[in-house]
Short mmCIF file of C-alpha atoms in Angstrom, two decimals:
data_model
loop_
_atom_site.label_atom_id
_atom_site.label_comp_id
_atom_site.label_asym_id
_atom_site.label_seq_id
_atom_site.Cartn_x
_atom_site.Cartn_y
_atom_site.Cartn_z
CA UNK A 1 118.50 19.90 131.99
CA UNK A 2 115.16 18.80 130.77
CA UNK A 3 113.77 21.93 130.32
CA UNK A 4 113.73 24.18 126.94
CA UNK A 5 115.61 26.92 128.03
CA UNK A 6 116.69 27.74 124.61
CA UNK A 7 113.05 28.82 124.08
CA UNK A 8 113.09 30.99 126.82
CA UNK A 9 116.27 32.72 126.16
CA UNK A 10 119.24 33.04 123.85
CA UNK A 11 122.48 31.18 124.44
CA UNK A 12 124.00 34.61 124.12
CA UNK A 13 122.30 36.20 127.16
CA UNK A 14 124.50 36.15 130.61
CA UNK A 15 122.85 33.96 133.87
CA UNK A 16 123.36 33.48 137.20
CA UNK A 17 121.70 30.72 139.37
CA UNK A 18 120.87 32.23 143.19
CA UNK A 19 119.84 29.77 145.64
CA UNK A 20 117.44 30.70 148.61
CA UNK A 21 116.56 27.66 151.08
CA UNK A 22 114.19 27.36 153.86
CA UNK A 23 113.67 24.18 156.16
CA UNK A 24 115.38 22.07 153.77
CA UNK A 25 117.41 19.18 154.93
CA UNK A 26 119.72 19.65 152.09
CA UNK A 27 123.71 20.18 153.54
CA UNK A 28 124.83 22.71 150.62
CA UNK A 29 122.34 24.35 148.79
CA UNK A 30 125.01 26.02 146.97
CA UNK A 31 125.91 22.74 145.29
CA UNK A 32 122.29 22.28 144.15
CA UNK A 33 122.30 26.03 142.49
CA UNK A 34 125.53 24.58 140.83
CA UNK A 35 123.97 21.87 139.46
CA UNK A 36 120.71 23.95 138.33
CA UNK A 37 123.44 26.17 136.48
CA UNK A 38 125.47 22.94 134.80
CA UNK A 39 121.61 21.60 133.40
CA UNK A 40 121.00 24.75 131.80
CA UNK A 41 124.37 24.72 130.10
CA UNK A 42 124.04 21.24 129.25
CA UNK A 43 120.64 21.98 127.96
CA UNK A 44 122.16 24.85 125.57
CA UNK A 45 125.04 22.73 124.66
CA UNK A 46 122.71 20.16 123.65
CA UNK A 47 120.41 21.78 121.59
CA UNK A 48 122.72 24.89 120.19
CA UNK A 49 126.43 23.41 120.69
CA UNK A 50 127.21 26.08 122.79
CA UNK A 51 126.72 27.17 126.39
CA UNK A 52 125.88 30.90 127.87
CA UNK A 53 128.12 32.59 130.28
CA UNK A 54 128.12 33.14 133.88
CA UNK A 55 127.78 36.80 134.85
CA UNK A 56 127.43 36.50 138.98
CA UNK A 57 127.42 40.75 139.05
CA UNK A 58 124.79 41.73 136.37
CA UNK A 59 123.41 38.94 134.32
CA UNK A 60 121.04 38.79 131.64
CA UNK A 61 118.75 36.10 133.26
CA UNK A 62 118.42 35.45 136.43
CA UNK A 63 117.52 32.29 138.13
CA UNK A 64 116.08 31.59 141.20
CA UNK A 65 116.27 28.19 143.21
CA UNK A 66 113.86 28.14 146.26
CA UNK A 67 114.17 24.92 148.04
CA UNK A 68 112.01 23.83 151.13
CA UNK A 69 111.58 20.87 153.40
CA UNK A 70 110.29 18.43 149.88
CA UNK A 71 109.93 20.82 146.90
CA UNK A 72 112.63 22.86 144.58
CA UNK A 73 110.78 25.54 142.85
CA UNK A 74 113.20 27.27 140.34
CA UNK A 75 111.69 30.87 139.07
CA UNK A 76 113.37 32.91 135.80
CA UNK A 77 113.28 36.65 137.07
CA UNK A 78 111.03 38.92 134.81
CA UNK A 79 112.94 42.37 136.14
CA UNK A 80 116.36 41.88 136.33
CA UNK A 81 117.94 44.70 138.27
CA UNK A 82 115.67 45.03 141.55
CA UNK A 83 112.49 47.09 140.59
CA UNK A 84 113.01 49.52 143.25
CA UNK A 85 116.03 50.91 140.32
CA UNK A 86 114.32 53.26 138.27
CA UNK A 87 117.38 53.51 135.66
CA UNK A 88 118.26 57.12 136.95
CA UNK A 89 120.68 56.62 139.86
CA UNK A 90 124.46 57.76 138.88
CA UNK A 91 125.35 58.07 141.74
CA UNK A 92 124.14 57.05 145.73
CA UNK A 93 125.90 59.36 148.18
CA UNK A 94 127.54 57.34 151.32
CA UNK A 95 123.95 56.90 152.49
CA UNK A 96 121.90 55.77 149.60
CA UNK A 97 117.60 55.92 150.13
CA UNK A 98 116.01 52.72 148.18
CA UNK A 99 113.93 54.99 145.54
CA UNK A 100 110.83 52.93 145.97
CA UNK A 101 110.95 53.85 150.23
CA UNK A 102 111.34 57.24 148.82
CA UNK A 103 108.51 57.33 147.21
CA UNK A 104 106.45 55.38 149.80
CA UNK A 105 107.92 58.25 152.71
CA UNK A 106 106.41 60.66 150.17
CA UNK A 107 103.02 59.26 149.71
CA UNK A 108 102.89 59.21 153.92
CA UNK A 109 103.74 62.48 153.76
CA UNK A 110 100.29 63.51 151.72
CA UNK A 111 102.48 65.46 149.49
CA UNK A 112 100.19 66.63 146.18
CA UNK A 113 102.13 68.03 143.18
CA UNK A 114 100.41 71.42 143.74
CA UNK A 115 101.87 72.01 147.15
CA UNK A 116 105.48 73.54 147.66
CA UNK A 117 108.10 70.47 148.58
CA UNK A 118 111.81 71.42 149.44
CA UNK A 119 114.65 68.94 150.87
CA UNK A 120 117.20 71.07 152.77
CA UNK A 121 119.43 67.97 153.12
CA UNK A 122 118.92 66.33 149.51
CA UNK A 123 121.69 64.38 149.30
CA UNK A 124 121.66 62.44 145.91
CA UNK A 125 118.46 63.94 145.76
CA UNK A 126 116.01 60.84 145.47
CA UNK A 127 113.10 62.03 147.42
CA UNK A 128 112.74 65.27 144.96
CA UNK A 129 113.38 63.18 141.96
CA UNK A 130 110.79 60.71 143.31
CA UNK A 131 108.31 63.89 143.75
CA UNK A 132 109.10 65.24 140.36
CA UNK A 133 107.87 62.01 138.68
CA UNK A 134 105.10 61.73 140.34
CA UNK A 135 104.31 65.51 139.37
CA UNK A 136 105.13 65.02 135.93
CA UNK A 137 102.86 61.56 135.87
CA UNK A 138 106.55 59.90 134.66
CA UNK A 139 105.78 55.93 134.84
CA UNK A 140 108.38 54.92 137.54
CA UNK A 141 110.37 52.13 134.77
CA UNK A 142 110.82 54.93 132.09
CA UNK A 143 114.76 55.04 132.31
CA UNK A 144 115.31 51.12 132.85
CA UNK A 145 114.83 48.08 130.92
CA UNK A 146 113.81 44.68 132.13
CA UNK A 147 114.70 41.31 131.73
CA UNK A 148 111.57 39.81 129.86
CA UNK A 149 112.59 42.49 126.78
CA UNK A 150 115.04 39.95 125.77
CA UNK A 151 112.96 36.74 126.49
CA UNK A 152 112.26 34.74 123.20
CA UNK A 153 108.21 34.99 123.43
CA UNK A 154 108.59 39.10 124.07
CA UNK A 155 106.17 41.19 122.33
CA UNK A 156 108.29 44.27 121.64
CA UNK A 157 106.05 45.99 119.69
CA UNK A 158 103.02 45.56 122.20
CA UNK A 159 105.71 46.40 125.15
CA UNK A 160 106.93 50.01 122.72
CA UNK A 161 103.22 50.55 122.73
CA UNK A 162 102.70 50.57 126.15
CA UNK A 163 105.49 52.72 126.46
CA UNK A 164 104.64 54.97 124.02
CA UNK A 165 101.21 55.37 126.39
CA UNK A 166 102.55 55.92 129.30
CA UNK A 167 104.73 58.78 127.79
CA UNK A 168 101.60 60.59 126.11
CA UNK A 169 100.55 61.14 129.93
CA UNK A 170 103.46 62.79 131.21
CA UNK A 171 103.32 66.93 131.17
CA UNK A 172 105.99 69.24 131.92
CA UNK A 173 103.92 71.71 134.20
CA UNK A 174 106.35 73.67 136.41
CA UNK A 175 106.18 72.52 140.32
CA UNK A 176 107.51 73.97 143.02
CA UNK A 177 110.16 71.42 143.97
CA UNK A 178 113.59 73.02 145.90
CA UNK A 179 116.26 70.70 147.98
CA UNK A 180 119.43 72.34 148.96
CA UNK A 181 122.47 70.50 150.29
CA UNK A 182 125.61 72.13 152.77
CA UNK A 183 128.33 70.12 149.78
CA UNK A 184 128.85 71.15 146.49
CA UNK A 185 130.24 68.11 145.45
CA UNK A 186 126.89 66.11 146.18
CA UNK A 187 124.57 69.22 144.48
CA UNK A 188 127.05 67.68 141.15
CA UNK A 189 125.80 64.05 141.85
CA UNK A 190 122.39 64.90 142.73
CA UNK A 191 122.17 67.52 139.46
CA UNK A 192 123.47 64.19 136.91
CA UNK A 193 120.69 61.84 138.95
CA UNK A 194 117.90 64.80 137.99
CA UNK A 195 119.72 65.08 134.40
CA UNK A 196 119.46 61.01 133.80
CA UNK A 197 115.78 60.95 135.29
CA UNK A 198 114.45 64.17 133.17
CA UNK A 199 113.54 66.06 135.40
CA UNK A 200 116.21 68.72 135.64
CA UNK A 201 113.49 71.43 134.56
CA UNK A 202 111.57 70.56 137.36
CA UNK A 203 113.74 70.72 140.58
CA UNK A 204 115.60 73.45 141.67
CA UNK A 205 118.92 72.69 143.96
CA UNK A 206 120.87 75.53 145.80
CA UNK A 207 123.96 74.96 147.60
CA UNK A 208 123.08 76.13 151.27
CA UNK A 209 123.41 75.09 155.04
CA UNK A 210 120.04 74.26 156.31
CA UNK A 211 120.19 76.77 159.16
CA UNK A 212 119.78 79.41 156.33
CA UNK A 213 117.24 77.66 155.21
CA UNK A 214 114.02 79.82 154.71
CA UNK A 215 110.42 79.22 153.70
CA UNK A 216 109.71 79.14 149.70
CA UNK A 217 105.88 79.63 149.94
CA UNK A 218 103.56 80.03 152.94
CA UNK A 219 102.52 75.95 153.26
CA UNK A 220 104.26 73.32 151.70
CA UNK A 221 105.97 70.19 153.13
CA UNK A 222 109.51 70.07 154.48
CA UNK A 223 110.63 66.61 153.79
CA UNK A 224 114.43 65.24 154.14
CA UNK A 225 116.22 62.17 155.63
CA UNK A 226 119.35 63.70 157.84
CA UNK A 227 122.75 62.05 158.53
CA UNK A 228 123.03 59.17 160.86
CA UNK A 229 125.61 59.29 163.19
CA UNK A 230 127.94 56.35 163.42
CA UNK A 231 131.15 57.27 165.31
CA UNK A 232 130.74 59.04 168.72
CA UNK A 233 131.73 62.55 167.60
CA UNK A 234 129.35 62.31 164.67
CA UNK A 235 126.36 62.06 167.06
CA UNK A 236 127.19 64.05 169.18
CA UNK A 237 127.58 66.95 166.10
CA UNK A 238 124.30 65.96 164.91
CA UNK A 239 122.38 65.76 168.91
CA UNK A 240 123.67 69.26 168.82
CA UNK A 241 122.36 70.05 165.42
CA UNK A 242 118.38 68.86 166.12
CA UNK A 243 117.32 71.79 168.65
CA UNK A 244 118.57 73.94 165.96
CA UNK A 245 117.18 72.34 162.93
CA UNK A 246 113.91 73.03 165.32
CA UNK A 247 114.48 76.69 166.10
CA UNK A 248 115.10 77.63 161.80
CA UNK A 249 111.27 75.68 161.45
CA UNK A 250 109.90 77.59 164.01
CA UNK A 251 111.27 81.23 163.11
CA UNK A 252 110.78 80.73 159.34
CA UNK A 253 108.39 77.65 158.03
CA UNK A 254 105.07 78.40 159.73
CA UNK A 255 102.47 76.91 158.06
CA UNK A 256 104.52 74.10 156.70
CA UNK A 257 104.38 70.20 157.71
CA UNK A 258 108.12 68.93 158.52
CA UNK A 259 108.66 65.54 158.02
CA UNK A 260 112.28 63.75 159.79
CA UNK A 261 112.87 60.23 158.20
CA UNK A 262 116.42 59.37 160.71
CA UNK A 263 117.20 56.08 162.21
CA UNK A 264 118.22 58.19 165.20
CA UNK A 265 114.95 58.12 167.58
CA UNK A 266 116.75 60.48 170.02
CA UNK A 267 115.79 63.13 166.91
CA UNK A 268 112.50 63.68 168.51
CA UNK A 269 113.68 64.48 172.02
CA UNK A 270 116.04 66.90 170.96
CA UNK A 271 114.58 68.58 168.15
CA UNK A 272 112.78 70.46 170.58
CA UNK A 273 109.30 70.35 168.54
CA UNK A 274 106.35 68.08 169.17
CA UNK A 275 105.77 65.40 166.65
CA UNK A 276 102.64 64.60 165.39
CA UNK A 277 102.99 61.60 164.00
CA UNK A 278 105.73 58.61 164.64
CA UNK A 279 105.66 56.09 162.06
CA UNK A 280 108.11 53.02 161.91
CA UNK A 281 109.83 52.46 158.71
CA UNK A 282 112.57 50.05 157.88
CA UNK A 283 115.47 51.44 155.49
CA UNK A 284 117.07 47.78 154.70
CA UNK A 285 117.48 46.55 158.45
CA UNK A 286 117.82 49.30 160.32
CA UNK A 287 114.46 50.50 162.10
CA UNK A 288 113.51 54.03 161.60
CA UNK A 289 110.93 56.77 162.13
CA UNK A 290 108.95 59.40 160.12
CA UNK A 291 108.60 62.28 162.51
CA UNK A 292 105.97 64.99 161.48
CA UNK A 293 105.46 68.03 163.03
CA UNK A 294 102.81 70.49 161.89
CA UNK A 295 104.26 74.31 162.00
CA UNK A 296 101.16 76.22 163.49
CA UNK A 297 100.58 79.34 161.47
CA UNK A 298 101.23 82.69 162.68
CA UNK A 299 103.47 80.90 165.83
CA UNK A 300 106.78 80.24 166.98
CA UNK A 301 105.80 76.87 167.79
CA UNK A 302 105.43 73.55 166.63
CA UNK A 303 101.69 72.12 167.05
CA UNK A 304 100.37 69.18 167.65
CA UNK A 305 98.06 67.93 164.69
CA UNK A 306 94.38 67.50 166.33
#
């Protein structure tokens, strides 16, 4: 209650107190984040006669209450949304990839803007519109806004010039950037999420089953993150998709690196290819692999990188 909060922020902007508590002997720290949120009304109410509302799904300003064994350390979030939300997302799919692991997967993957990149199971289509900002140099915060825009002591011009900056570096140099998906109805959703990002001119999506799937250059990288299966039946559809998946790389993407991101680890037994590389990645909770496998040129055969 102490505090100046009315300096920080307007009595107009939305907040919601979270609470996060570690070691501490206290029996309900949701009671404490209650009181945290009644002294910053009180504070409002006492210097502006009027109180802000409580927005619990997407405030304004958020604050956060950490609590340990002696100390209560209250922080006023600078992003707002999560920062892994660019601003483009319309829509996730049933299986929705965080956009920052998307981009981390990529960077694993070695990808460069001048090498081919195609998705034959794009889903929503994150990973290509992850690889199409990066090709077009498109700062990653370009579509979103942040909480500190409508703190009291923010510097919009300075902020307008930075973004003005940032925007003189992008280009719109054509790449060679393809995903495909089996549904229609997900190429529409994946087509807004390009439309809302800006880069619509610089991915091309083509409805098509991956088995048809053929090579768009002679290198590139094959990157996509397959279904999971959940229910019985559905794994046992997809264990009897893998050796396939590995027979279309063999007959048609020689020269090509494939990378599998799948929380299935049975992918790699049944795939009927040799990975390369196995490296352990964590979508949310659920522990999963990268699989690479390097498509030896001129064979029928995946190779093991040397």
């Amino acid at each position: 209650r102490d505090l100046d909060w009315q300096d920080l922020f307007s009595v107009d902007n939305t907040i919601k107190v979270s609470v996060t508590a570690v070691k501490s002997p206290l029996r309900s720290p949701e009671f404490v984040g209650l009181k945290v949120k009644d002294g910053i009304c009180d504070r409002f109410r006492l210097k502006t006669g009027e109180r802000p509302s409580v927005d619990t799904r997407e405030p304004d300003m958020r604050i956060n209450l950490f609590l340990t064994e002696r100390m209560a350390t209250i922080y006023l979030d600078t992003s707002g949304e999560p920062l892994f939300k660019r601003g483009y997302r319309q829509d996730a799919g049933d299986a929705p990839l965080r956009e920052n692991l998307a981009a981390g997967i990529l960077a694993l993957t070695g990808w460069q803007p001048s090498q081919a990149l195609y998705d034959p199971m794009c889903g929503s289509g994150t990973f290509l519109i992850e690889a199409a900002l990066k090709a077009r140099n498109i700062a990653p915060g370009m579509r979103r806004s942040f909480a500190f825009q409508q703190f009291r002591m923010h510097g919009a011009a300075e902020w307008e010039k930075l973004r003005e900056q940032a925007k003189a570096l992008e280009n719109t140099n054509a790449y060679a950037i393809h995903g495909s998906d089996v549904s229609s109805t997900v190429l529409i959703h994946a087509q807004k999420n390009l439309e809302v990002a800006g880069v619509a001119d610089t991915v091309t999506l083509k409805q098509l089953n991956v088995l048809d799937a053929k090579s768009l250059a002679e290198s590139g990288i094959w990157l996509c993150n397959p279904p999971y299966g959940v229910r019985l039946d559905e794994k046992e559809k997809l264990a009897a998709s893998y050796p396939q998946w590995g027979d279309v790389l063999k007959q048609r993407f020689a020269g090509w690196r494939a990378y599998f991101f799948t929380g299935d680890l049975d992918l790699a037994k049944k795939i009927g290819l040799k990975a390369s590389k196995r490296t352990p990645l964590f979508n949310g909770a659920l522990e999963c692999r990268l699989f690479e496998y390097v498509m030896q040129s001129g064979s029928l055969r995946g190779m093991q990188k040397g």
